[in-house]
mmCIF file with all atom_site columns, C-alpha atoms in Angstrom:
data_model
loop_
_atom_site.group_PDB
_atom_site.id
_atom_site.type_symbol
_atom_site.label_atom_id
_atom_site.label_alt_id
_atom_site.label_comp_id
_atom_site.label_asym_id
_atom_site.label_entity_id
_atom_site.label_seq_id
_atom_site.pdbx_PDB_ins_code
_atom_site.Cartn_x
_atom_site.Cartn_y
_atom_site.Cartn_z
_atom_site.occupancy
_atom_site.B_iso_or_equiv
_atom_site.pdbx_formal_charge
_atom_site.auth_seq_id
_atom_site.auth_comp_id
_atom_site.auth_asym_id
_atom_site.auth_atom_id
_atom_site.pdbx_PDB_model_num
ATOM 1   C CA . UNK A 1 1   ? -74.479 -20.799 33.022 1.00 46.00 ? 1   UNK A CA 1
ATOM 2   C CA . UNK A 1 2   ? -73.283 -20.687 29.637 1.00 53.00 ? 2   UNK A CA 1
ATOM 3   C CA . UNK A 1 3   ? -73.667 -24.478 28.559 1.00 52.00 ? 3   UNK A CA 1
ATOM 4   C CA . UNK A 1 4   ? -76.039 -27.117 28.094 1.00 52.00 ? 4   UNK A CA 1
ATOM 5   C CA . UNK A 1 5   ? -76.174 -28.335 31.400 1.00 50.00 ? 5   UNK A CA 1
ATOM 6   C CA . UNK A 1 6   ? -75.038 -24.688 33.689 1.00 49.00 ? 6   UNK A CA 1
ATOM 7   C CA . UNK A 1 7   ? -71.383 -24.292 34.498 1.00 45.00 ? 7   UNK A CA 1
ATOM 8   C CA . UNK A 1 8   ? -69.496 -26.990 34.781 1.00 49.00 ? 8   UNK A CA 1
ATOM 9   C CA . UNK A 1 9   ? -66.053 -27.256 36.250 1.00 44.00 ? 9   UNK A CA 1
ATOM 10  C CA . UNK A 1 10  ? -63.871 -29.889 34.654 1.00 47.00 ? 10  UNK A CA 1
ATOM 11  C CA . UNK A 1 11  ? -60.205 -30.328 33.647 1.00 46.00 ? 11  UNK A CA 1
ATOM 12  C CA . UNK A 1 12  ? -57.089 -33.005 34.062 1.00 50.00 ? 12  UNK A CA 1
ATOM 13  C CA . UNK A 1 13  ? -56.393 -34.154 37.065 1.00 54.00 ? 13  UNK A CA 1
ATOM 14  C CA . UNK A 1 14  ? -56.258 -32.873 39.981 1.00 54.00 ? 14  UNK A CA 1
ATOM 15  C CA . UNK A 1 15  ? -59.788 -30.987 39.608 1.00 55.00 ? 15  UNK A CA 1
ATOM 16  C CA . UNK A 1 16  ? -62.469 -30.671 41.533 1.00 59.00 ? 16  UNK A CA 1
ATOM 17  C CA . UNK A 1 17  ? -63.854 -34.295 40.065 1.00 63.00 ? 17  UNK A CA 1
ATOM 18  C CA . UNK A 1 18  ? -63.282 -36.145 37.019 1.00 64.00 ? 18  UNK A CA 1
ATOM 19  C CA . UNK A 1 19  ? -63.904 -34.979 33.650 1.00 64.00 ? 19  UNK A CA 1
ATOM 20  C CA . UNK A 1 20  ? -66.926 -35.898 32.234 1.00 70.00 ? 20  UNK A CA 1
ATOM 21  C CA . UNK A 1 21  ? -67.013 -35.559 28.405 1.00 76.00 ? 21  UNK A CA 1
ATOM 22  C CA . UNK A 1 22  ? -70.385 -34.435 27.253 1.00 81.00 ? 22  UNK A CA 1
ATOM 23  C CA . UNK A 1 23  ? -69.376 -33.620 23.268 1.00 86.00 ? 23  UNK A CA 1
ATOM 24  C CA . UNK A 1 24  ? -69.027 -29.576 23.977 1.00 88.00 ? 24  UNK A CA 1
ATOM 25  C CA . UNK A 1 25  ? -66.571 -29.126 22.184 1.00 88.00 ? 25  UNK A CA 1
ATOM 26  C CA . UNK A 1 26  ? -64.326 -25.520 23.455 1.00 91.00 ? 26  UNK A CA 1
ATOM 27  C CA . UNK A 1 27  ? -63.027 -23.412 20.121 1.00 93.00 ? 27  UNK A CA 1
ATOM 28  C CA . UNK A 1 28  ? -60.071 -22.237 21.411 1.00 91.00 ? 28  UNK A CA 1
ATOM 29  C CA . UNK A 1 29  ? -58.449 -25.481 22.512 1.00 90.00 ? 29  UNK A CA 1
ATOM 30  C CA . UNK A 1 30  ? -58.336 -25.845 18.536 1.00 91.00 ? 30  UNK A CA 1
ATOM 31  C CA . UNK A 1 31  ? -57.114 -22.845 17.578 1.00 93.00 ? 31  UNK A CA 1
ATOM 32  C CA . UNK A 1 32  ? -54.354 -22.995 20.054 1.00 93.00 ? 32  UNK A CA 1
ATOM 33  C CA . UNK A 1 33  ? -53.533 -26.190 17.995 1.00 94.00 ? 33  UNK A CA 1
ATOM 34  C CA . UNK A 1 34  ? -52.802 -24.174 14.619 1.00 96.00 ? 34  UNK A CA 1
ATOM 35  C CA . UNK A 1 35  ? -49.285 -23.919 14.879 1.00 96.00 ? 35  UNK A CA 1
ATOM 36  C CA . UNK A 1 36  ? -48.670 -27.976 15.319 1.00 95.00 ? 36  UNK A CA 1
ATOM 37  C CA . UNK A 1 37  ? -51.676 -29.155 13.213 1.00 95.00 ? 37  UNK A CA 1
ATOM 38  C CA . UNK A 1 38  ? -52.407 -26.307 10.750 1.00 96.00 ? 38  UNK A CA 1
ATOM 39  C CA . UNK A 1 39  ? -54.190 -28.423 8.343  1.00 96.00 ? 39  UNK A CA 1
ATOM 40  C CA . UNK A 1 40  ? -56.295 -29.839 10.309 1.00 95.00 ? 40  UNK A CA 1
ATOM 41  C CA . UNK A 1 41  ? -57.046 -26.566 12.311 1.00 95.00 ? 41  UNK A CA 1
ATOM 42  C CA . UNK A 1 42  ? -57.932 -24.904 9.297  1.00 96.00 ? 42  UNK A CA 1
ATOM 43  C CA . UNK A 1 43  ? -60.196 -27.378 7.805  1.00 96.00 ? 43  UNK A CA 1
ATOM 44  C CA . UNK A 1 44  ? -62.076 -27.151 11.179 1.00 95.00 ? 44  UNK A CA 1
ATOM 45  C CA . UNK A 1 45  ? -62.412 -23.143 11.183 1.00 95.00 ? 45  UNK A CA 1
ATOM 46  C CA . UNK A 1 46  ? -63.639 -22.910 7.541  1.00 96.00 ? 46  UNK A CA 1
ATOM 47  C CA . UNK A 1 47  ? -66.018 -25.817 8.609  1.00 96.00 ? 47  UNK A CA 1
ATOM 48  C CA . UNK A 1 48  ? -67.195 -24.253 11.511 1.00 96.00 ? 48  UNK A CA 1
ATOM 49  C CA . UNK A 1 49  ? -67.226 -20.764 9.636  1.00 97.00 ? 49  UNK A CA 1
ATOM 50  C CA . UNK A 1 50  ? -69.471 -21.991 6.642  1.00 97.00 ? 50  UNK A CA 1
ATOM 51  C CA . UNK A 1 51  ? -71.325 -24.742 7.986  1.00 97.00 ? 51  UNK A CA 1
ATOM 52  C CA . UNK A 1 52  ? -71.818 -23.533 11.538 1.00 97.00 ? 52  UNK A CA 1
ATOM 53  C CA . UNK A 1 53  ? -71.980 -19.497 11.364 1.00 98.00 ? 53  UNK A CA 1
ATOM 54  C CA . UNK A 1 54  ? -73.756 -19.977 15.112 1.00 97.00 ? 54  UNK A CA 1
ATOM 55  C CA . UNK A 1 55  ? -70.288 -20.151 16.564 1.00 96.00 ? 55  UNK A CA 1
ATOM 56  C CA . UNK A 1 56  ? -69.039 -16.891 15.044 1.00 96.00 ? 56  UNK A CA 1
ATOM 57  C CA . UNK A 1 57  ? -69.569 -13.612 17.081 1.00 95.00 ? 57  UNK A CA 1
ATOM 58  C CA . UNK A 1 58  ? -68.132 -9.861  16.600 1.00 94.00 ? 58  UNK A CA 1
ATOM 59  C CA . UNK A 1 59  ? -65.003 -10.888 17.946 1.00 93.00 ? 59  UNK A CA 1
ATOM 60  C CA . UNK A 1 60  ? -64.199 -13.887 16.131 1.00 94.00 ? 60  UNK A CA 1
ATOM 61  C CA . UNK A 1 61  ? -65.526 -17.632 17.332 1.00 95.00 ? 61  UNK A CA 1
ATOM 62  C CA . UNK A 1 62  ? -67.655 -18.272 20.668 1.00 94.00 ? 62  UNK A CA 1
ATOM 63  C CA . UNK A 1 63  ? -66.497 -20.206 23.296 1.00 92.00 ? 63  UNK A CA 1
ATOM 64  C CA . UNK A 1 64  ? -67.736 -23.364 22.357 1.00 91.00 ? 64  UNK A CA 1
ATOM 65  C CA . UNK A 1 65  ? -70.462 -25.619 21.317 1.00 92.00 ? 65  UNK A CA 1
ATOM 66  C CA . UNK A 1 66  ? -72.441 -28.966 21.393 1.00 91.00 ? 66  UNK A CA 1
ATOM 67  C CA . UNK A 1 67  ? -73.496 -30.838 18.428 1.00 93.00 ? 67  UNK A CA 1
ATOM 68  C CA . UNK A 1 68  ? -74.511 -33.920 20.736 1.00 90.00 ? 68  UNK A CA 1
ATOM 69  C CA . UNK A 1 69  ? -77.572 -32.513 21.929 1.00 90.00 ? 69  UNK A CA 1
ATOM 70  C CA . UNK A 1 70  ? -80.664 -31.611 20.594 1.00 93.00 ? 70  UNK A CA 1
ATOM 71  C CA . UNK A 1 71  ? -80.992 -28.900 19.390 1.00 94.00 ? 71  UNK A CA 1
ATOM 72  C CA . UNK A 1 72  ? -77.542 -28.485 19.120 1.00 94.00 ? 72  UNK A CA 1
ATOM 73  C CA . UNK A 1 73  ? -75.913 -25.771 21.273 1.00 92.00 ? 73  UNK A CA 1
ATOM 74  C CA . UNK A 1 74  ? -73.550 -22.809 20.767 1.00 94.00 ? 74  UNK A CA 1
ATOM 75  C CA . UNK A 1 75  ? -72.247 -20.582 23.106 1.00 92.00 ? 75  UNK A CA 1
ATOM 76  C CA . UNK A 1 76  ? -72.567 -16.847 22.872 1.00 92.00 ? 76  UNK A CA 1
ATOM 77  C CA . UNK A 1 77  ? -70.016 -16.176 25.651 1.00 90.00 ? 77  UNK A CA 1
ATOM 78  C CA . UNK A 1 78  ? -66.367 -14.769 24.949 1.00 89.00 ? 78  UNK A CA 1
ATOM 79  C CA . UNK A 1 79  ? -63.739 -15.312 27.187 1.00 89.00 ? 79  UNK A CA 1
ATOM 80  C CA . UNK A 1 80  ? -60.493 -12.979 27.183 1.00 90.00 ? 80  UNK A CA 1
ATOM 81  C CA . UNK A 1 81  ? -58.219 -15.598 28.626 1.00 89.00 ? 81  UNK A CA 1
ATOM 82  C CA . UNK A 1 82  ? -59.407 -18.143 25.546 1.00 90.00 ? 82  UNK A CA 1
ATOM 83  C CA . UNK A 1 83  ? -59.306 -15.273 23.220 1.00 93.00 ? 83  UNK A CA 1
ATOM 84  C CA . UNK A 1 84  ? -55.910 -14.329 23.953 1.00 93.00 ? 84  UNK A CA 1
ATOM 85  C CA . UNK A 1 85  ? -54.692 -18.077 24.089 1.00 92.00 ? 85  UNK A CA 1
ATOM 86  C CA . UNK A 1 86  ? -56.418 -18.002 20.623 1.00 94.00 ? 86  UNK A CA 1
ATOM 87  C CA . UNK A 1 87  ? -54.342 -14.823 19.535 1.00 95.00 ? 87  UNK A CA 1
ATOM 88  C CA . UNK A 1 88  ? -51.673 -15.909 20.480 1.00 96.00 ? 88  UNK A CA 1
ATOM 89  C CA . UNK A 1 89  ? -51.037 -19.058 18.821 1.00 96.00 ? 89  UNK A CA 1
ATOM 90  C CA . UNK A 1 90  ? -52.393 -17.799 15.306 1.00 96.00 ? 90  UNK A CA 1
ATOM 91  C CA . UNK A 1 91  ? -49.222 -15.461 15.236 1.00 97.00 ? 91  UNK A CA 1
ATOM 92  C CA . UNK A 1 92  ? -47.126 -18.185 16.656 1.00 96.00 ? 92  UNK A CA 1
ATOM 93  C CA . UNK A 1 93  ? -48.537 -19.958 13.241 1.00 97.00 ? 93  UNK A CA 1
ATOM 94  C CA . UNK A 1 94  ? -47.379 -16.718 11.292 1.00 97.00 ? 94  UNK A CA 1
ATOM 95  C CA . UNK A 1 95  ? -44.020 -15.686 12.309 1.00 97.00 ? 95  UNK A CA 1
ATOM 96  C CA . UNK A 1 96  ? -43.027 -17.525 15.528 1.00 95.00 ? 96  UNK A CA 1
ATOM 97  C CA . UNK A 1 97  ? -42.931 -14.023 16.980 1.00 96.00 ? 97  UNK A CA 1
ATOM 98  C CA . UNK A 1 98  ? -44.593 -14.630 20.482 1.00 95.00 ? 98  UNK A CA 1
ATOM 99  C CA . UNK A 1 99  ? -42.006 -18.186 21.171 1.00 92.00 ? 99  UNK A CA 1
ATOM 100 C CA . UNK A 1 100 ? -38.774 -16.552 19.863 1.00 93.00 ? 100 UNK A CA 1
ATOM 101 C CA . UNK A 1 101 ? -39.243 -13.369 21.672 1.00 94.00 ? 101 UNK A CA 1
ATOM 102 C CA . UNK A 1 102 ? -40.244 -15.448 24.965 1.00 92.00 ? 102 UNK A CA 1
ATOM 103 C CA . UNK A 1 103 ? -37.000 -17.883 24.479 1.00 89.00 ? 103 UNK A CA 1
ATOM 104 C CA . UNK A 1 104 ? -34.815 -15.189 23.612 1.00 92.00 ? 104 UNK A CA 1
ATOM 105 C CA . UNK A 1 105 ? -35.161 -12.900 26.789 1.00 94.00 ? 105 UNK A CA 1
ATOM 106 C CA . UNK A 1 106 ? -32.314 -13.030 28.664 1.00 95.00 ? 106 UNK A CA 1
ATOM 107 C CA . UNK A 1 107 ? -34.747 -13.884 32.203 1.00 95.00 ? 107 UNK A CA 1
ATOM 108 C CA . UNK A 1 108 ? -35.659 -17.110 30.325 1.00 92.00 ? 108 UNK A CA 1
ATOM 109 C CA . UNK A 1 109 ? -32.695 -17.667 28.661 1.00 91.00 ? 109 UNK A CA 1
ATOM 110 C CA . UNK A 1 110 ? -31.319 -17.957 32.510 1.00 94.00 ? 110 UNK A CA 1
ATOM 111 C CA . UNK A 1 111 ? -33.715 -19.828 33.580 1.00 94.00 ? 111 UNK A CA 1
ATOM 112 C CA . UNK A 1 112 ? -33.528 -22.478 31.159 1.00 90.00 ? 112 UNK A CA 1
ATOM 113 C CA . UNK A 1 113 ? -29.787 -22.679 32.463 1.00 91.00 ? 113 UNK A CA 1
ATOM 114 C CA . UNK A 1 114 ? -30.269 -22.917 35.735 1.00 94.00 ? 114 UNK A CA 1
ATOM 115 C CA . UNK A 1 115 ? -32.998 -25.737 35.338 1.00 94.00 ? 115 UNK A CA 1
ATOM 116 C CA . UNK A 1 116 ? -30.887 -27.242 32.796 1.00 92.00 ? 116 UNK A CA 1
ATOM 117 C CA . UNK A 1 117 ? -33.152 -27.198 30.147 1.00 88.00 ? 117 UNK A CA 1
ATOM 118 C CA . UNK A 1 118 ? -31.379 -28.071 26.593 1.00 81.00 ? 118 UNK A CA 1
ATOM 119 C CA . UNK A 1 119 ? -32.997 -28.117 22.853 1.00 75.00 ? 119 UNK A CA 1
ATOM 120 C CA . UNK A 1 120 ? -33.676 -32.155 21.860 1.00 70.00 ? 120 UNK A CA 1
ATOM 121 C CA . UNK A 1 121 ? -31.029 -33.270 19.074 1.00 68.00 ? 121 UNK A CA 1
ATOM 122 C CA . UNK A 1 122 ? -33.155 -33.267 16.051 1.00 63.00 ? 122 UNK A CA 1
ATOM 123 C CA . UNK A 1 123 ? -35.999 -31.244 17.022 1.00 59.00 ? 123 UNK A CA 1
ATOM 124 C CA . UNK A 1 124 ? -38.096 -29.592 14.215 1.00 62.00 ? 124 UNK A CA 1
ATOM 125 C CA . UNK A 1 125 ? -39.822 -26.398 14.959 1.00 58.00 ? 125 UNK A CA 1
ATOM 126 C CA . UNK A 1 126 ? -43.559 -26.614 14.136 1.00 50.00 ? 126 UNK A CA 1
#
């Protein structure tokens, strides 16, 4: 598989077993961060961009890597699901497009009715 050690399956709990943290870090889970913790997402892509150009492919960043072993490892796999994820949350960062246009369909207008669902007094949008 695509990682130091084969494929591993791993996640929050419920999963198939615990999560073992092995320092692969996974690219995406970053960039999906932008639009809460730009700075810091930022810093990390012109880091990884400059300092680590092993992680960047045709399409834009691999999948992950591992500075914790040696030699350190970088993924050359692309996944569509993290890519989109990815996507996705860089023009959330932009313009908000992809939240306002989910929030104000009429489907999920309704169902944030029906389940009751109300904006928190003094929430800030990111």
């Amino acid at each position: 598989g695509d990682s130091p050690w084969g494929y591993d399956v791993s996640g929050a709990t419920p999963c198939l077993h615990s999560p073992k943290p092995n320092g692969t870090v996974s690219i995406y889970g970053a960039l999906s961060s932008l639009p809460f913790t730009p700075d810091l997402v930022l810093e990390m892509v012109n880091h990884l961009y400059h300092q680590h150009p092993q992680t960047w492919g045709p399409y834009g960043f691999y999948d992950s890597y591992n500075l914790a072993v040696e030699p350190p490892w970088y993924s050359q796999a692309l996944y569509g699901i993290d890519k989109g994820c990815s996507m996705l949350m860089i023009e959330n960062y932009l313009s908000r497009l992809i939240w306002e246009t989910y929030t104000n369909s009429p489907a999920i207008q309704k169902a944030l009715e029906i389940l009751a669902f109300s904006q928190r007094t003094g929430a800030k949008h990111a």
